[in-house]
Amino acid sequence: MIGIDRKTGRTLQDFEQLVSRITQVMTTPKAGRVKRANFGSDVRQYLGANMTDSTLIRLQSAAIEAFYEPKNGLTDFVPSRCVARRLTNGLALYFEGQWKGKKIEFEVPLDVSTSESTA
């Protein structure tokens, strides 16, 4: 699958494109798009909260749930692990899982102040 980087406009392919799609889903609130009401995740609703351990667990659950919504178009990646960790300016979601028959791992940093990905 070929995509376009939403910040630079350059062409993305393969793994970079997967990470871009996942970042877009994690930073888009559910019902945030008029004609695609089920697109997105509940991750952003936790970004403004205090990052307590219980909030991080809820955030991890919301992130994993987003992979099982067919409208998000992430069915080619099967997550096996999601860990939310605190950063100085927000948090990062670390994912492990299967993609194209390979085990992969990557991190999606999120900036709490803007609720956008820094990747």
CSV table of N, CA and C in Angstrom, one decimal:
chain,number,residue,atom,x,y,z
A,1,MET,N,0.8,-1.2,0.0
A,1,MET,CA,0.0,0.0,0.0
A,1,MET,C,0.9,1.2,0.0
A,2,ILE,N,0.5,2.2,-0.8
A,2,ILE,CA,1.2,3.5,-0.9
A,2,ILE,C,0.4,4.6,-0.2
A,3,GLY,N,1.1,5.5,0.5
A,3,GLY,CA,0.4,6.6,1.2
A,3,GLY,C,1.2,7.8,1.1
A,4,ILE,N,0.7,8.9,1.7
A,4,ILE,CA,1.3,10.2,1.6
A,4,ILE,C,1.5,10.7,3.1
A,5,ASP,N,2.7,11.1,3.4
A,5,ASP,CA,2.9,11.7,4.7
A,5,ASP,C,2.1,12.9,4.9
A,6,ARG,N,1.3,13.0,6.0
A,6,ARG,CA,0.4,14.1,6.2
A,6,ARG,C,1.1,15.4,6.6
A,7,LYS,N,2.4,15.3,6.9
A,7,LYS,CA,3.1,16.6,7.3
A,7,LYS,C,4.0,17.1,6.1
A,8,THR,N,4.7,16.1,5.5
A,8,THR,CA,5.6,16.5,4.4
A,8,THR,C,5.1,16.4,3.0
A,9,GLY,N,4.1,15.5,2.8
A,9,GLY,CA,3.6,15.3,1.5
A,9,GLY,C,4.4,14.2,0.7
A,10,ARG,N,5.5,13.7,1.3
A,10,ARG,CA,6.3,12.7,0.6
A,10,ARG,C,5.5,11.3,0.5
A,11,THR,N,5.9,10.5,-0.4
A,11,THR,CA,5.3,9.2,-0.5
A,11,THR,C,5.8,8.2,0.5
A,12,LEU,N,4.9,7.5,1.1
A,12,LEU,CA,5.2,6.5,2.1
A,12,LEU,C,4.9,5.1,1.6
A,13,GLN,N,5.7,4.1,1.9
A,13,GLN,CA,5.4,2.7,1.5
A,13,GLN,C,5.7,1.8,2.7
A,14,ASP,N,5.1,0.6,2.6
A,14,ASP,CA,5.4,-0.5,3.5
A,14,ASP,C,5.3,-0.1,5.0
A,15,PHE,N,6.4,-0.3,5.8
A,15,PHE,CA,6.3,-0.1,7.2
A,15,PHE,C,6.0,1.4,7.6
A,16,GLU,N,6.7,2.3,6.9
A,16,GLU,CA,6.4,3.7,7.2
A,16,GLU,C,5.0,4.1,7.0
A,17,GLN,N,4.3,3.5,6.0
A,17,GLN,CA,2.9,3.8,5.7
A,17,GLN,C,2.1,3.2,6.8
A,18,LEU,N,2.4,2.0,7.3
A,18,LEU,CA,1.6,1.4,8.3
A,18,LEU,C,1.7,2.3,9.6
A,19,VAL,N,2.9,2.7,10.0
A,19,VAL,CA,3.0,3.5,11.2
A,19,VAL,C,2.2,4.8,11.0
A,20,SER,N,2.2,5.4,9.8
A,20,SER,CA,1.5,6.6,9.5
A,20,SER,C,0.0,6.4,9.7
A,21,ARG,N,-0.5,5.3,9.2
A,21,ARG,CA,-1.9,5.0,9.3
A,21,ARG,C,-2.3,4.8,10.8
A,22,ILE,N,-1.5,4.1,11.5
A,22,ILE,CA,-1.8,3.8,12.9
A,22,ILE,C,-1.7,5.1,13.7
A,23,THR,N,-0.8,6.0,13.4
A,23,THR,CA,-0.7,7.3,14.1
A,23,THR,C,-1.9,8.1,13.8
A,24,GLN,N,-2.4,8.1,12.5
A,24,GLN,CA,-3.6,8.8,12.2
A,24,GLN,C,-4.8,8.3,13.0
A,25,VAL,N,-5.0,7.0,13.1
A,25,VAL,CA,-6.1,6.5,13.8
A,25,VAL,C,-6.0,6.8,15.3
A,26,MET,N,-4.8,6.7,15.9
A,26,MET,CA,-4.6,7.0,17.3
A,26,MET,C,-4.8,8.5,17.7
A,27,THR,N,-4.6,9.4,16.7
A,27,THR,CA,-4.8,10.8,17.0
A,27,THR,C,-6.1,11.4,16.5
A,28,THR,N,-7.0,10.6,15.9
A,28,THR,CA,-8.3,11.0,15.4
A,28,THR,C,-9.3,10.5,16.4
A,29,PRO,N,-10.1,11.4,17.0
A,29,PRO,CA,-11.2,11.0,17.9
A,29,PRO,C,-12.3,10.3,17.1
A,30,LYS,N,-12.9,9.3,17.8
A,30,LYS,CA,-14.1,8.6,17.2
A,30,LYS,C,-15.1,9.7,16.9
A,31,ALA,N,-15.8,9.6,15.8
A,31,ALA,CA,-16.8,10.6,15.4
A,31,ALA,C,-16.2,11.9,15.0
A,32,GLY,N,-14.9,11.9,14.8
A,32,GLY,CA,-14.2,13.2,14.4
A,32,GLY,C,-14.3,13.5,13.0
A,33,ARG,N,-14.8,12.6,12.2
A,33,ARG,CA,-14.9,12.8,10.7
A,33,ARG,C,-16.4,12.6,10.4
A,34,VAL,N,-16.9,13.5,9.6
A,34,VAL,CA,-18.3,13.6,9.3
A,34,VAL,C,-18.8,12.3,8.6
A,35,LYS,N,-18.2,11.9,7.6
A,35,LYS,CA,-18.7,10.8,6.8
A,35,LYS,C,-18.0,9.5,7.2
A,36,ARG,N,-17.2,9.5,8.2
A,36,ARG,CA,-16.6,8.3,8.7
A,36,ARG,C,-16.6,8.3,10.2
A,37,ALA,N,-17.9,8.2,10.7
A,37,ALA,CA,-18.1,8.3,12.1
A,37,ALA,C,-17.4,7.3,13.0
A,38,ASN,N,-17.2,6.1,12.5
A,38,ASN,CA,-16.5,5.1,13.3
A,38,ASN,C,-15.0,5.1,13.2
A,39,PHE,N,-14.4,5.9,12.3
A,39,PHE,CA,-13.0,6.0,12.2
A,39,PHE,C,-12.4,6.7,13.4
A,40,GLY,N,-11.2,6.2,13.8
A,40,GLY,CA,-10.5,6.8,14.9
A,40,GLY,C,-10.5,6.0,16.2
A,41,SER,N,-10.1,6.6,17.3
A,41,SER,CA,-10.0,5.8,18.5
A,41,SER,C,-10.4,6.7,19.7
A,42,ASP,N,-10.4,6.1,20.9
A,42,ASP,CA,-10.7,6.9,22.1
A,42,ASP,C,-9.5,7.4,22.8
A,43,VAL,N,-8.3,7.2,22.1
A,43,VAL,CA,-7.0,7.6,22.7
A,43,VAL,C,-7.0,9.1,23.1
A,44,ARG,N,-7.4,9.9,22.3
A,44,ARG,CA,-7.3,11.4,22.5
A,44,ARG,C,-8.1,11.8,23.8
A,45,GLN,N,-9.2,11.1,24.1
A,45,GLN,CA,-9.9,11.5,25.3
A,45,GLN,C,-9.1,11.4,26.6
A,46,TYR,N,-8.0,10.6,26.6
A,46,TYR,CA,-7.2,10.5,27.8
A,46,TYR,C,-6.0,11.4,27.8
A,47,LEU,N,-5.7,12.0,26.7
A,47,LEU,CA,-4.5,12.8,26.6
A,47,LEU,C,-4.4,14.0,27.5
A,48,GLY,N,-5.5,14.6,27.8
A,48,GLY,CA,-5.6,15.7,28.7
A,48,GLY,C,-5.6,15.4,30.2
A,49,ALA,N,-5.8,14.1,30.5
A,49,ALA,CA,-5.9,13.7,31.9
A,49,ALA,C,-4.5,13.5,32.5
A,50,ASN,N,-4.5,13.5,33.9
A,50,ASN,CA,-3.3,13.1,34.6
A,50,ASN,C,-2.8,11.7,34.1
A,51,MET,N,-1.6,11.6,33.9
A,51,MET,CA,-1.1,10.3,33.4
A,51,MET,C,-0.8,9.3,34.5
A,52,THR,N,-1.9,9.0,35.3
A,52,THR,CA,-1.7,8.0,36.3
A,52,THR,C,-1.6,6.6,35.7
A,53,ASP,N,-1.2,5.6,36.5
A,53,ASP,CA,-1.1,4.3,36.0
A,53,ASP,C,-2.4,3.8,35.4
A,54,SER,N,-3.5,4.1,36.1
A,54,SER,CA,-4.8,3.6,35.7
A,54,SER,C,-5.2,4.3,34.4
A,55,THR,N,-4.9,5.5,34.2
A,55,THR,CA,-5.2,6.2,32.9
A,55,THR,C,-4.3,5.6,31.8
A,56,LEU,N,-3.1,5.2,32.0
A,56,LEU,CA,-2.3,4.6,31.0
A,56,LEU,C,-2.9,3.2,30.6
A,57,ILE,N,-3.4,2.5,31.5
A,57,ILE,CA,-4.1,1.2,31.2
A,57,ILE,C,-5.3,1.4,30.4
A,58,ARG,N,-6.1,2.4,30.7
A,58,ARG,CA,-7.3,2.8,29.9
A,58,ARG,C,-6.9,3.2,28.5
A,59,LEU,N,-5.8,4.0,28.4
A,59,LEU,CA,-5.3,4.4,27.1
A,59,LEU,C,-4.8,3.2,26.2
A,60,GLN,N,-4.1,2.3,26.8
A,60,GLN,CA,-3.6,1.1,26.1
A,60,GLN,C,-4.8,0.3,25.6
A,61,SER,N,-5.9,0.2,26.4
A,61,SER,CA,-7.1,-0.5,26.0
A,61,SER,C,-7.7,0.2,24.8
A,62,ALA,N,-7.8,1.5,24.9
A,62,ALA,CA,-8.4,2.2,23.8
A,62,ALA,C,-7.6,2.1,22.5
A,63,ALA,N,-6.3,2.0,22.6
A,63,ALA,CA,-5.4,1.9,21.4
A,63,ALA,C,-5.6,0.5,20.8
A,64,ILE,N,-5.6,-0.5,21.6
A,64,ILE,CA,-5.8,-1.9,21.1
A,64,ILE,C,-7.2,-2.0,20.5
A,65,GLU,N,-8.2,-1.5,21.1
A,65,GLU,CA,-9.6,-1.5,20.6
A,65,GLU,C,-9.7,-1.0,19.2
A,66,ALA,N,-8.9,0.1,18.9
A,66,ALA,CA,-8.9,0.7,17.6
A,66,ALA,C,-8.5,-0.2,16.4
A,67,PHE,N,-7.7,-1.2,16.7
A,67,PHE,CA,-7.3,-2.2,15.7
A,67,PHE,C,-8.4,-3.1,15.3
A,68,TYR,N,-9.4,-3.2,16.1
A,68,TYR,CA,-10.5,-4.2,15.8
A,68,TYR,C,-11.7,-3.5,15.2
A,69,GLU,N,-11.6,-2.2,14.9
A,69,GLU,CA,-12.7,-1.5,14.2
A,69,GLU,C,-12.3,-1.5,12.7
A,70,PRO,N,-13.1,-2.3,11.9
A,70,PRO,CA,-12.8,-2.4,10.5
A,70,PRO,C,-12.7,-1.1,9.7
A,71,LYS,N,-13.5,-0.1,10.1
A,71,LYS,CA,-13.4,1.2,9.4
A,71,LYS,C,-12.1,1.9,9.6
A,72,ASN,N,-11.3,1.5,10.5
A,72,ASN,CA,-9.9,2.1,10.7
A,72,ASN,C,-8.9,1.6,9.7
A,73,GLY,N,-9.2,0.5,9.0
A,73,GLY,CA,-8.3,-0.1,8.0
A,73,GLY,C,-7.0,-0.6,8.5
A,74,LEU,N,-7.0,-1.1,9.7
A,74,LEU,CA,-5.7,-1.6,10.3
A,74,LEU,C,-5.7,-3.1,10.5
A,75,THR,N,-6.6,-3.8,9.7
A,75,THR,CA,-6.7,-5.3,9.9
A,75,THR,C,-5.4,-6.0,9.4
A,76,ASP,N,-4.5,-5.4,8.7
A,76,ASP,CA,-3.3,-6.0,8.3
A,76,ASP,C,-2.3,-6.1,9.4
A,77,PHE,N,-2.5,-5.5,10.5
A,77,PHE,CA,-1.6,-5.5,11.7
A,77,PHE,C,-2.4,-6.2,12.8
A,78,VAL,N,-1.8,-7.2,13.4
A,78,VAL,CA,-2.4,-7.9,14.6
A,78,VAL,C,-1.6,-7.6,15.8
A,79,PRO,N,-2.1,-6.7,16.7
A,79,PRO,CA,-1.3,-6.3,17.9
A,79,PRO,C,-1.2,-7.5,18.9
A,80,SER,N,-0.1,-7.6,19.5
A,80,SER,CA,0.1,-8.6,20.6
A,80,SER,C,0.4,-7.9,21.9
A,81,ARG,N,0.8,-6.6,21.8
A,81,ARG,CA,1.2,-5.9,23.0
A,81,ARG,C,1.1,-4.4,22.7
A,82,CYS,N,0.6,-3.6,23.7
A,82,CYS,CA,0.6,-2.2,23.6
A,82,CYS,C,1.0,-1.7,25.0
A,83,VAL,N,2.0,-0.8,25.0
A,83,VAL,CA,2.5,-0.2,26.3
A,83,VAL,C,2.5,1.3,26.1
A,84,ALA,N,1.8,2.0,27.0
A,84,ALA,CA,1.8,3.4,27.0
A,84,ALA,C,2.8,3.9,28.0
A,85,ARG,N,3.7,4.8,27.6
A,85,ARG,CA,4.7,5.3,28.6
A,85,ARG,C,4.8,6.8,28.5
A,86,ARG,N,5.1,7.4,29.7
A,86,ARG,CA,5.1,8.8,29.8
A,86,ARG,C,6.4,9.4,29.2
A,87,LEU,N,6.2,10.6,28.5
A,87,LEU,CA,7.4,11.3,28.0
A,87,LEU,C,7.3,12.7,28.7
A,88,THR,N,8.3,13.5,28.5
A,88,THR,CA,8.3,14.9,29.1
A,88,THR,C,7.2,15.8,28.5
A,89,ASN,N,6.8,15.6,27.2
A,89,ASN,CA,5.8,16.4,26.6
A,89,ASN,C,4.6,15.6,26.2
A,90,GLY,N,4.4,14.4,26.8
A,90,GLY,CA,3.2,13.6,26.4
A,90,GLY,C,3.4,12.2,26.7
A,91,LEU,N,3.2,11.4,25.8
A,91,LEU,CA,3.3,9.9,26.0
A,91,LEU,C,3.6,9.3,24.7
A,92,ALA,N,4.0,8.0,24.7
A,92,ALA,CA,4.2,7.2,23.5
A,92,ALA,C,3.5,5.9,23.7
A,93,LEU,N,3.0,5.4,22.6
A,93,LEU,CA,2.4,4.1,22.5
A,93,LEU,C,3.4,3.1,21.8
A,94,TYR,N,3.8,2.1,22.5
A,94,TYR,CA,4.7,1.1,22.0
A,94,TYR,C,3.9,-0.1,21.6
A,95,PHE,N,4.0,-0.5,20.3
A,95,PHE,CA,3.2,-1.7,19.8
A,95,PHE,C,4.2,-2.8,19.4
A,96,GLU,N,3.7,-4.0,19.6
A,96,GLU,CA,4.3,-5.2,19.1
A,96,GLU,C,3.2,-6.0,18.4
A,97,GLY,N,3.5,-6.7,17.3
A,97,GLY,CA,2.5,-7.5,16.7
A,97,GLY,C,3.0,-8.1,15.4
A,98,GLN,N,2.1,-8.7,14.6
A,98,GLN,CA,2.4,-9.3,13.4
A,98,GLN,C,1.9,-8.5,12.2
A,99,TRP,N,2.7,-8.3,11.2
A,99,TRP,CA,2.4,-7.6,10.0
A,99,TRP,C,3.1,-8.3,8.8
A,100,LYS,N,2.4,-8.7,7.9
A,100,LYS,CA,2.9,-9.4,6.7
A,100,LYS,C,3.7,-10.6,7.1
A,101,GLY,N,3.2,-11.3,8.1
A,101,GLY,CA,3.9,-12.6,8.6
A,101,GLY,C,5.2,-12.3,9.4
A,102,LYS,N,5.5,-11.1,9.7
A,102,LYS,CA,6.7,-10.8,10.5
A,102,LYS,C,6.3,-10.2,11.8
A,103,LYS,N,7.1,-10.4,12.8
A,103,LYS,CA,6.9,-9.7,14.1
A,103,LYS,C,7.6,-8.3,14.0
A,104,ILE,N,6.8,-7.3,14.3
A,104,ILE,CA,7.4,-6.0,14.3
A,104,ILE,C,7.1,-5.2,15.6
A,105,GLU,N,7.8,-4.2,15.8
A,105,GLU,CA,7.6,-3.4,17.0
A,105,GLU,C,8.0,-1.9,16.6
A,106,PHE,N,7.2,-1.0,17.1
A,106,PHE,CA,7.4,0.4,16.9
A,106,PHE,C,6.7,1.2,17.9
A,107,GLU,N,7.0,2.5,17.9
A,107,GLU,CA,6.5,3.4,18.9
A,107,GLU,C,5.8,4.6,18.2
A,108,VAL,N,4.7,5.1,18.7
A,108,VAL,CA,4.0,6.2,18.2
A,108,VAL,C,4.0,7.3,19.3
A,109,PRO,N,4.8,8.3,19.2
A,109,PRO,CA,4.8,9.4,20.2
A,109,PRO,C,3.6,10.3,20.0
A,110,LEU,N,3.0,10.7,21.1
A,110,LEU,CA,1.9,11.6,21.1
A,110,LEU,C,2.2,12.8,22.0
A,111,ASP,N,2.0,14.0,21.5
A,111,ASP,CA,2.2,15.2,22.2
A,111,ASP,C,0.9,15.6,22.9
A,112,VAL,N,0.9,15.7,24.2
A,112,VAL,CA,-0.3,16.0,25.0
A,112,VAL,C,-0.8,17.4,24.7
A,113,SER,N,0.1,18.3,24.5
A,113,SER,CA,-0.3,19.7,24.4
A,113,SER,C,-1.0,20.0,23.1
A,114,THR,N,-0.7,19.2,22.0
A,114,THR,CA,-1.4,19.4,20.7
A,114,THR,C,-2.3,18.3,20.3
A,115,SER,N,-2.2,17.2,21.1
A,115,SER,CA,-2.9,15.9,20.7
A,115,SER,C,-2.6,15.4,19.3
A,116,GLU,N,-1.4,15.7,18.8
A,116,GLU,CA,-1.0,15.2,17.5
A,116,GLU,C,0.3,14.4,17.7
A,117,SER,N,0.5,13.5,16.7
A,117,SER,CA,1.7,12.6,16.8
A,117,SER,C,2.9,13.5,16.4
A,118,THR,N,4.0,13.1,17.0
A,118,THR,CA,5.2,13.8,16.7
A,118,THR,C,6.1,13.0,15.8
A,119,ALA,N,5.5,11.9,15.3
A,119,ALA,CA,6.3,11.0,14.4
A,119,ALA,C,6.2,11.5,13.0
